[in-house]
PDB file of C-alpha atoms in Angstrom:
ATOM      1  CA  UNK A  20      -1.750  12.722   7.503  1.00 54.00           C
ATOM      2  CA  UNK A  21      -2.993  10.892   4.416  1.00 64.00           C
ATOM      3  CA  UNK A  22      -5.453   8.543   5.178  1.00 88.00           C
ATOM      4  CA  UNK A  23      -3.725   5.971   3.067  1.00 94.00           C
ATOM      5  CA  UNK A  24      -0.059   5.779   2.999  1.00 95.00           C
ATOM      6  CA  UNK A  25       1.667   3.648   0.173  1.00 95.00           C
ATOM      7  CA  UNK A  26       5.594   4.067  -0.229  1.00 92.00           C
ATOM      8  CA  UNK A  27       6.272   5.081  -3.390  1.00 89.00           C
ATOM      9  CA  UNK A  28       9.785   3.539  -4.124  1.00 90.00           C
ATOM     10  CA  UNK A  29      11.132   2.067  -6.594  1.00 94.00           C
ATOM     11  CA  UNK A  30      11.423  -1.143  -5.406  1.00 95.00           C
ATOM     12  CA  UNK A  31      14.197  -3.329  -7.359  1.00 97.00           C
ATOM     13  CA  UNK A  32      14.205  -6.866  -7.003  1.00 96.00           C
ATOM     14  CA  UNK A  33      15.549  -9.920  -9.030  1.00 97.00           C
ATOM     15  CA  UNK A  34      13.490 -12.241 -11.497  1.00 97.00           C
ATOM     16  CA  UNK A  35      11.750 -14.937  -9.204  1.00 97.00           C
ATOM     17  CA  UNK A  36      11.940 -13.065  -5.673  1.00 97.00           C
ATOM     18  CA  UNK A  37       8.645 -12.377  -3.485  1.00 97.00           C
ATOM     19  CA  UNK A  38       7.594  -9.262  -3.584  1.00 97.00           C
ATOM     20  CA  UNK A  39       5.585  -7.637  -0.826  1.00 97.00           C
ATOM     21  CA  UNK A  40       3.769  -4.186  -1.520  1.00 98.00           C
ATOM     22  CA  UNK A  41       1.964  -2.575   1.434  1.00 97.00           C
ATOM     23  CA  UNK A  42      -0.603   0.087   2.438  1.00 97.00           C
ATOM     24  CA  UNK A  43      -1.693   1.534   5.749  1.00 97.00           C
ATOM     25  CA  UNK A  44      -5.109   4.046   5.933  1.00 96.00           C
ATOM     26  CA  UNK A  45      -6.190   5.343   9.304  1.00 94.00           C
ATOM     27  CA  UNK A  46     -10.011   5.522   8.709  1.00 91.00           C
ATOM     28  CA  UNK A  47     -11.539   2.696  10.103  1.00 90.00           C
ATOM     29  CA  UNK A  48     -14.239   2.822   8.017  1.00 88.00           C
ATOM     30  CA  UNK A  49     -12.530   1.626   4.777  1.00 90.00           C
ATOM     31  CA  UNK A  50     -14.591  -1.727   3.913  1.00 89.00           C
ATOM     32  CA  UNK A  51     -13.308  -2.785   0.773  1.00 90.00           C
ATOM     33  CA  UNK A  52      -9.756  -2.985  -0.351  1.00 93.00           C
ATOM     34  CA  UNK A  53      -8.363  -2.935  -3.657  1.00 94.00           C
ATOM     35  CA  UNK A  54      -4.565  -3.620  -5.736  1.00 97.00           C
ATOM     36  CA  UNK A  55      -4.662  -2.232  -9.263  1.00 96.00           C
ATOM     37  CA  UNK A  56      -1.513  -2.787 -11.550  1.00 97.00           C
ATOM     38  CA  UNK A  57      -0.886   0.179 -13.876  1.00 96.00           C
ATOM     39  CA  UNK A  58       1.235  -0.198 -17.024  1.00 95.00           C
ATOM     40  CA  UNK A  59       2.849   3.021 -18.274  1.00 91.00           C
ATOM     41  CA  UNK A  60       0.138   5.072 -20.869  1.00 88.00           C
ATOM     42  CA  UNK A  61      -2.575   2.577 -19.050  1.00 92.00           C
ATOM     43  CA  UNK A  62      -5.470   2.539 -16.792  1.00 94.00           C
ATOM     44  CA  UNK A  63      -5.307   0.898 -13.657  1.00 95.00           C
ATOM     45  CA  UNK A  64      -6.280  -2.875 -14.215  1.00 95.00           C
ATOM     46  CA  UNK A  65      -8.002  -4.802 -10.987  1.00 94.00           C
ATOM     47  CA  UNK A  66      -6.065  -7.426  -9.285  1.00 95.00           C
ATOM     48  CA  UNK A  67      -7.243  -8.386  -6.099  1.00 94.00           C
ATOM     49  CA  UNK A  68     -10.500  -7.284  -4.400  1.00 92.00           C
ATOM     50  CA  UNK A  69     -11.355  -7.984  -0.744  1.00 90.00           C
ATOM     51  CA  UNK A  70     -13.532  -7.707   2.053  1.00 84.00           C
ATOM     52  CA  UNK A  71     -12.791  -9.223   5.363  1.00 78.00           C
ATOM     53  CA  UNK A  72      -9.693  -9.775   6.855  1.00 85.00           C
ATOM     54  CA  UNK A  73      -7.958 -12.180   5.941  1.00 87.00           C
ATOM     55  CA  UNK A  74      -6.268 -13.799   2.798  1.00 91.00           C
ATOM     56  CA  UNK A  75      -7.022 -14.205  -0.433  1.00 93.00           C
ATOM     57  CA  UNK A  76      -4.903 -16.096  -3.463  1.00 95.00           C
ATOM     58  CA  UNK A  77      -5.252 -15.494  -7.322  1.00 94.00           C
ATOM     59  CA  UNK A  78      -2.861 -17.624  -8.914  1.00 96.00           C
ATOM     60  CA  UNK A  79       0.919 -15.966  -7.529  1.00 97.00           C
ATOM     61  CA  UNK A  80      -0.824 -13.238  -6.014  1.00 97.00           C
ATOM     62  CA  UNK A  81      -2.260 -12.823  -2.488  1.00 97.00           C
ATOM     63  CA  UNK A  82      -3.701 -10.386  -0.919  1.00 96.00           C
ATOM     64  CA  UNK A  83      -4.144  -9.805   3.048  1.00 96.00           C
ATOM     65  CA  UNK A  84      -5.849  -7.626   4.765  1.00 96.00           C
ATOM     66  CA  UNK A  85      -5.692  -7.027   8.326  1.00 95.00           C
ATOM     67  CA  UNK A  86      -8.087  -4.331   9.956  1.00 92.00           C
ATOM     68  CA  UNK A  87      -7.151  -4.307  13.022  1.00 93.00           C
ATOM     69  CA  UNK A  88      -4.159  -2.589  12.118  1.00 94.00           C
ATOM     70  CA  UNK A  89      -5.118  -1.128   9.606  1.00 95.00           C
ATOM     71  CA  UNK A  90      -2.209  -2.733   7.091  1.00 95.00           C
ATOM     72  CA  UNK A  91      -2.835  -4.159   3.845  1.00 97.00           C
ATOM     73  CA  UNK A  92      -0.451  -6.122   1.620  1.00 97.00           C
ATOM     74  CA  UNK A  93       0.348  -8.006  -1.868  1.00 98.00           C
ATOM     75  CA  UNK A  94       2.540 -10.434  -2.076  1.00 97.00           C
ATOM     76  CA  UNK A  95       3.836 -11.609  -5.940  1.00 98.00           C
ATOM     77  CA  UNK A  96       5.357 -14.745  -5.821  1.00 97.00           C
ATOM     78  CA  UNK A  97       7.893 -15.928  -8.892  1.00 97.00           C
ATOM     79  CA  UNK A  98       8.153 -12.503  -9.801  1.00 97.00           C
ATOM     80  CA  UNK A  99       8.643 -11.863 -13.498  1.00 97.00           C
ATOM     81  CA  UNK A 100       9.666  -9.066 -15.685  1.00 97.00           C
ATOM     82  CA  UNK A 101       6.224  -8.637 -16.907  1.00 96.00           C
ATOM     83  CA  UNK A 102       5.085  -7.750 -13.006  1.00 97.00           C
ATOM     84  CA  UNK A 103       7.441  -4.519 -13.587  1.00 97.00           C
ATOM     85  CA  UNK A 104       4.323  -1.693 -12.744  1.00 97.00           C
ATOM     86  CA  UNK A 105       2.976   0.646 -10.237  1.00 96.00           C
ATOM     87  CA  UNK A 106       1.075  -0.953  -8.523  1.00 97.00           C
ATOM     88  CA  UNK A 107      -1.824   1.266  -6.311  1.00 97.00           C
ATOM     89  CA  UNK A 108      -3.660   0.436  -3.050  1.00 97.00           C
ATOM     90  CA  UNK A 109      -7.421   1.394  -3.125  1.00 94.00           C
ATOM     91  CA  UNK A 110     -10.122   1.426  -0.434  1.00 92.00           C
ATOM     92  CA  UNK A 111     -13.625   2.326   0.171  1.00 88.00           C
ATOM     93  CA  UNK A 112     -16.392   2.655   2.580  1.00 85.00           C
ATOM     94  CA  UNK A 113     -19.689   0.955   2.294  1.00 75.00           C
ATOM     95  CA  UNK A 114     -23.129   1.969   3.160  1.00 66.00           C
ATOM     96  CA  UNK A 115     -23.758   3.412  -0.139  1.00 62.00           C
ATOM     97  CA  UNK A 116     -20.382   5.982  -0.096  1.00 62.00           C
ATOM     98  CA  UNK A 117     -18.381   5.828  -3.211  1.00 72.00           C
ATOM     99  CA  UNK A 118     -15.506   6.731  -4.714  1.00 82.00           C
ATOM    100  CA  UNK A 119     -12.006   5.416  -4.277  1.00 88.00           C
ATOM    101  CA  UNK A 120      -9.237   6.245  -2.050  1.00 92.00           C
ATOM    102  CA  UNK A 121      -5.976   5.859  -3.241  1.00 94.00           C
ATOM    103  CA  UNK A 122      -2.331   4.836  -2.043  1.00 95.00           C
ATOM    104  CA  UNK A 123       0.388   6.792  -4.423  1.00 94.00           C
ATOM    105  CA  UNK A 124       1.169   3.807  -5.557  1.00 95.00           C
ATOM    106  CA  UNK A 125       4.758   2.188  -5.608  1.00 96.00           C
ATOM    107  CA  UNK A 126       6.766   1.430  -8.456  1.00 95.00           C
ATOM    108  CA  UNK A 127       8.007  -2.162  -8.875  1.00 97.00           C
ATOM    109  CA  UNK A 128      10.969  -3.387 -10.863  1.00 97.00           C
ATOM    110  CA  UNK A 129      11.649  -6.637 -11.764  1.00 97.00           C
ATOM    111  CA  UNK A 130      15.338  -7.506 -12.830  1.00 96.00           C
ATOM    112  CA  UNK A 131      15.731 -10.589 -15.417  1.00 93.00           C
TER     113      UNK A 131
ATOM    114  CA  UNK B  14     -12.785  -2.871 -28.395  1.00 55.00           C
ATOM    115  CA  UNK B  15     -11.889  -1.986 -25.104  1.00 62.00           C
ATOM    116  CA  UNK B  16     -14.969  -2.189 -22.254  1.00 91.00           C
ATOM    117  CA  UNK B  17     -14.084   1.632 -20.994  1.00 95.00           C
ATOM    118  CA  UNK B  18     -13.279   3.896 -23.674  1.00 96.00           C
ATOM    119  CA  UNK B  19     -11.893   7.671 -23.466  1.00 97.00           C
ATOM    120  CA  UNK B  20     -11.308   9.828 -25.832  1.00 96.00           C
ATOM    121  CA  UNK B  21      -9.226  12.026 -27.062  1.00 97.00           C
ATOM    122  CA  UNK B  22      -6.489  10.138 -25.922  1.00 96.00           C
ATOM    123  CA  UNK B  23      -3.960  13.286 -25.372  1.00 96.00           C
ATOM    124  CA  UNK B  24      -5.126  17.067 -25.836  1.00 96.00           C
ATOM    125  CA  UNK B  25      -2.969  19.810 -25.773  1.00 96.00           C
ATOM    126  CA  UNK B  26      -4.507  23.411 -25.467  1.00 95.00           C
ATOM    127  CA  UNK B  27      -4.250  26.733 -23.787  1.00 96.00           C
ATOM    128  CA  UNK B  28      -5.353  28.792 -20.583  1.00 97.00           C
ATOM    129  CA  UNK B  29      -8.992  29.608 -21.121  1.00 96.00           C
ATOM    130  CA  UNK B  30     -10.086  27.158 -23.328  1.00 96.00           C
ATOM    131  CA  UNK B  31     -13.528  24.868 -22.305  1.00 96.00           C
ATOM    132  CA  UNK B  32     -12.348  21.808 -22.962  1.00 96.00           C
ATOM    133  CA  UNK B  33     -14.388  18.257 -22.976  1.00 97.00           C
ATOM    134  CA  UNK B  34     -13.712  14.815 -22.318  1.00 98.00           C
ATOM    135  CA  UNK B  35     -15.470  12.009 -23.346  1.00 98.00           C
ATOM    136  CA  UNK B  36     -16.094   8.359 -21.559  1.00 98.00           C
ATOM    137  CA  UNK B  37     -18.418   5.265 -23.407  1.00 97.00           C
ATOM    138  CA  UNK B  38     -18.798   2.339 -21.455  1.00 96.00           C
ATOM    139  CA  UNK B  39     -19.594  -1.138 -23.009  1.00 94.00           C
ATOM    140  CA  UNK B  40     -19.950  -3.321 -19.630  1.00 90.00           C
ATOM    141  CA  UNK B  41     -23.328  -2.226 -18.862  1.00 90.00           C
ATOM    142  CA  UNK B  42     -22.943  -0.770 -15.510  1.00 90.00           C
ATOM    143  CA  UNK B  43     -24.706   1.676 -14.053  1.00 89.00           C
ATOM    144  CA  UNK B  44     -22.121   3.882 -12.167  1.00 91.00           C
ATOM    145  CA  UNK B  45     -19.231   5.875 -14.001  1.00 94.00           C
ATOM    146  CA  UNK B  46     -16.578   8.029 -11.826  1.00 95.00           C
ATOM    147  CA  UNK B  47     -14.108  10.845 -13.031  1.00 97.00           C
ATOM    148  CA  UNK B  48     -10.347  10.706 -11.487  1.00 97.00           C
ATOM    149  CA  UNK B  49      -7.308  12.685 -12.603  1.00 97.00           C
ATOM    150  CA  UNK B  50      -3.981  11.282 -11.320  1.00 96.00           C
ATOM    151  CA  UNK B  51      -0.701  13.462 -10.473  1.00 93.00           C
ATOM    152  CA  UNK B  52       2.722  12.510  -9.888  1.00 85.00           C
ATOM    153  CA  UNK B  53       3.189  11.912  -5.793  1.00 80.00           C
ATOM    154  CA  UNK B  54      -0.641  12.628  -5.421  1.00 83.00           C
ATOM    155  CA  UNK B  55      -1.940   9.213  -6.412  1.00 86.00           C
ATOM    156  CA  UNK B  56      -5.819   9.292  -8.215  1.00 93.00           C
ATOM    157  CA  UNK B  57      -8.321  11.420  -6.943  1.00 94.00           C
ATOM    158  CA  UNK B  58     -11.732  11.672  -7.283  1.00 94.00           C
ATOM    159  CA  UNK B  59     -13.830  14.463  -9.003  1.00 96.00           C
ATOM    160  CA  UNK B  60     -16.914  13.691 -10.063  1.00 96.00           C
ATOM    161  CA  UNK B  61     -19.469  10.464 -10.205  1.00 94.00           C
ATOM    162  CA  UNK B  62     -22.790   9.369 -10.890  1.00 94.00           C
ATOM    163  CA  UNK B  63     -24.926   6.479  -9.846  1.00 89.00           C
ATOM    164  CA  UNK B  64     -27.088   6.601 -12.800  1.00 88.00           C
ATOM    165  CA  UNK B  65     -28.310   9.060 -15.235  1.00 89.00           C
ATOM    166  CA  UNK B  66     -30.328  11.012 -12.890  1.00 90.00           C
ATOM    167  CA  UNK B  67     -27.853  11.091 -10.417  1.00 91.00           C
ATOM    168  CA  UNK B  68     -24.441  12.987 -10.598  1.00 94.00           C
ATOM    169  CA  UNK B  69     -22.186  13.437  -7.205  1.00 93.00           C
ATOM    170  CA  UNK B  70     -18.949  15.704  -6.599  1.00 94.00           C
ATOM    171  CA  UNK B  71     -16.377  14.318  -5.524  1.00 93.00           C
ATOM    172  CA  UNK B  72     -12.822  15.414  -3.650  1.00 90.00           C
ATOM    173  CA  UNK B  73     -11.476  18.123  -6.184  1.00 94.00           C
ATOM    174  CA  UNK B  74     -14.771  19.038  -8.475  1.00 95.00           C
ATOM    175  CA  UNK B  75     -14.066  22.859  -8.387  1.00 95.00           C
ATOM    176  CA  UNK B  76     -13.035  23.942 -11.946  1.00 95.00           C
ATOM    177  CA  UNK B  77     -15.010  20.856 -13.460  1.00 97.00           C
ATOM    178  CA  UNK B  78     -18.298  19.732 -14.691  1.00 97.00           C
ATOM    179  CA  UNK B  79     -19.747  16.921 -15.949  1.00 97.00           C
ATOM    180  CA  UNK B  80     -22.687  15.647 -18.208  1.00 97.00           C
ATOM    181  CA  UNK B  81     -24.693  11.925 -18.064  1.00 96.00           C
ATOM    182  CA  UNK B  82     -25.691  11.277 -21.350  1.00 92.00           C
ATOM    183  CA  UNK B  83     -27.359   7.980 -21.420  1.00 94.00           C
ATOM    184  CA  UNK B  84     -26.050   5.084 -18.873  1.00 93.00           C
ATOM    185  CA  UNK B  85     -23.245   4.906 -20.858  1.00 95.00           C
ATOM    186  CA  UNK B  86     -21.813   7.652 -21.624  1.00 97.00           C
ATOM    187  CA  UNK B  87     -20.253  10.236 -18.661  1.00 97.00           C
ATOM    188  CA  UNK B  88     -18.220  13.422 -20.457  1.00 98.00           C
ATOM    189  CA  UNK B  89     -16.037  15.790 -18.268  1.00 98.00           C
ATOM    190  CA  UNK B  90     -15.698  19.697 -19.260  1.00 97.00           C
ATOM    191  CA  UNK B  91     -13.327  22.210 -18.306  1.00 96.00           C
ATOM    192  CA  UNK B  92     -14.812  25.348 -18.480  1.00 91.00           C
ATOM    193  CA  UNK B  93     -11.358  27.667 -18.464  1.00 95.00           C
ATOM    194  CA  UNK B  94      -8.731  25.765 -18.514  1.00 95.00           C
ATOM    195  CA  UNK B  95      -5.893  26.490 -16.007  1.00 96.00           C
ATOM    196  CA  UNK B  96      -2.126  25.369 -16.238  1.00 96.00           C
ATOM    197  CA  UNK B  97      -2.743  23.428 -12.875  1.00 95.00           C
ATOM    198  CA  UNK B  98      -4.888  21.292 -14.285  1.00 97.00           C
ATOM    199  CA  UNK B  99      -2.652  19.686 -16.340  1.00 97.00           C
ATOM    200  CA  UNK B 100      -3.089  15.592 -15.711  1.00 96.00           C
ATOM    201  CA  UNK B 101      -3.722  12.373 -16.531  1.00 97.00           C
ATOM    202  CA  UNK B 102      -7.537  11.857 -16.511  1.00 98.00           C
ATOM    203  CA  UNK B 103      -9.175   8.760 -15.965  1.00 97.00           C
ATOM    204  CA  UNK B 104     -13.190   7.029 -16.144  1.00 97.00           C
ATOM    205  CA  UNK B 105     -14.228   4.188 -14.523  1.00 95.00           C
ATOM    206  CA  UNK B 106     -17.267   2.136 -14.263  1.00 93.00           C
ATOM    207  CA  UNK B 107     -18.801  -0.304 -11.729  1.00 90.00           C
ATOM    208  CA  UNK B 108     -21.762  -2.521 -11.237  1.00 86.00           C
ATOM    209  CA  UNK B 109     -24.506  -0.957  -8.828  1.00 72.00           C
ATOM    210  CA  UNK B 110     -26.586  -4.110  -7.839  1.00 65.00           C
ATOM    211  CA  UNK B 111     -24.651  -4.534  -5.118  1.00 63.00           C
ATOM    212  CA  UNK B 112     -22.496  -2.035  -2.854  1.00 60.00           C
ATOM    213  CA  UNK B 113     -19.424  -3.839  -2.921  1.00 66.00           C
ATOM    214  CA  UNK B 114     -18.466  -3.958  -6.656  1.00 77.00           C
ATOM    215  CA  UNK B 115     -14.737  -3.037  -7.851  1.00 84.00           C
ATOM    216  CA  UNK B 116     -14.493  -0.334 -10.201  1.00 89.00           C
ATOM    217  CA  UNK B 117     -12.569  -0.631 -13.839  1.00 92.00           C
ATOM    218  CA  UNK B 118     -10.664   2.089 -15.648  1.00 95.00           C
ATOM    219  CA  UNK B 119     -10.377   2.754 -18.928  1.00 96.00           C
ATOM    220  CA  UNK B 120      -6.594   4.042 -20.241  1.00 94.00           C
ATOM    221  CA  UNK B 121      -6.907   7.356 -19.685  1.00 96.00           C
ATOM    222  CA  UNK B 122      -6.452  11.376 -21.448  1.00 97.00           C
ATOM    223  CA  UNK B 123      -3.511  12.909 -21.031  1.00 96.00           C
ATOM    224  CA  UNK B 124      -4.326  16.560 -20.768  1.00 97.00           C
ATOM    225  CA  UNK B 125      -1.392  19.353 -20.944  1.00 96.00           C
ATOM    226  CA  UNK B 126      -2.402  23.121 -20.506  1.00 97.00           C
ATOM    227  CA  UNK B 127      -0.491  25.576 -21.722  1.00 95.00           C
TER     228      UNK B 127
END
């Protein structure tokens, strides 16, 4: 099993729907949690970063986090065209570990 | 000028070759990380490094090496090429003040091995 399991889609939906995007990981020892968008021929660009659990807004996007089962989400409210992406989970440990772990990331279309 | 530059930005080449790729860094951080991403495998680590003097391996560093330079600059070799290899590669950077800071990517070398 792969500690973190993202669903790689596509996911289709229509010009001003919420979108949901989720991740689950099995090692409890994941601190941090990341969403990266990634534009086709681009590096992954940072959109939400988090801690605790919890949620946490950025304009339409939100983030929650929920450790106890081990279940992270994004949520993209008024979706627009320009959200069409992959969009990757990421998590780490602390204590001075580095290095990302990665979802496969899922593939989001959004239909004008 | 982007903050995380690689070059080149797509190399072609054959089975065998030693091969480099280069990452400069204008943000000033201290740690730089090496990932290659594959279709349905999602980014993985190879290599990173906390500072110059320090250089880690990460999940999948066999077949790689890599050099610090000066804080900002992190290059990643290929010393024979294989076919299996073939991926996109990508360098990131974060902040190490603190533990908890996000890492950012720069756009990535698309490498094909013949």
């Amino acid at each position: 099993q792969k500690e973190v399991e993202q669903d790689p889609g596509p996911l289709s939906v229509p010009e001003g729907a919420i979108v949901s995007l989720n991740c689950t990981y099995s090692n409890s020892a994941f601190q941090y949690f990341m969403w990266y968008r990634q534009y086709s021929r681009k590096g992954p660009e940072l959109l939400m970063y988090t801690y605790s659990s919890g949620n946490k807004e950025d304009g339409r996007f939100t983030a929650q986090v929920d450790k106890s089962s081990k279940y992270i989400s994004l949520f993209i409210r008024d979706s627009q065209p320009s959200d069409s992406a992959t969009y990757l989970c990421a998590m780490r440990m602390g204590g001075g570990a580095d290095g990302l772990t990665f979802g496969k990331g899922t593939h989001l279309i959004i239909q004008p | 000028d982007a903050d995380v530059t690689q070059t080149p930005r797509n190399r072609i080449t054959k089975t065998g070759k030693r091969i480099m790729l280069e990452c400069s860094q204008t943000k000033g951080h201290d740690r730089m990380y090496w990932y290659r991403q594959d279709p349905g495998l999602g980014l993985r680590l190879i290599y990173y490094s906390f500072d110059v003097k320090d250089i880690n391996k990460g999940e999948i560093s066999d077949g790689y090496s890599v050099s610090r330079q000066a804080q900002a600059k992190f290059s990643l070799s290929l010393e024979s090429a294989i076919p299996n290899q073939t991926a996109l590669y990508f360098c990131a950077t974060s902040r190490g003040d603190f533990d908890s800071q996000p890492q950012h990517f720069g756009d990535g070398t698309r490498l094909s091995i013949l």
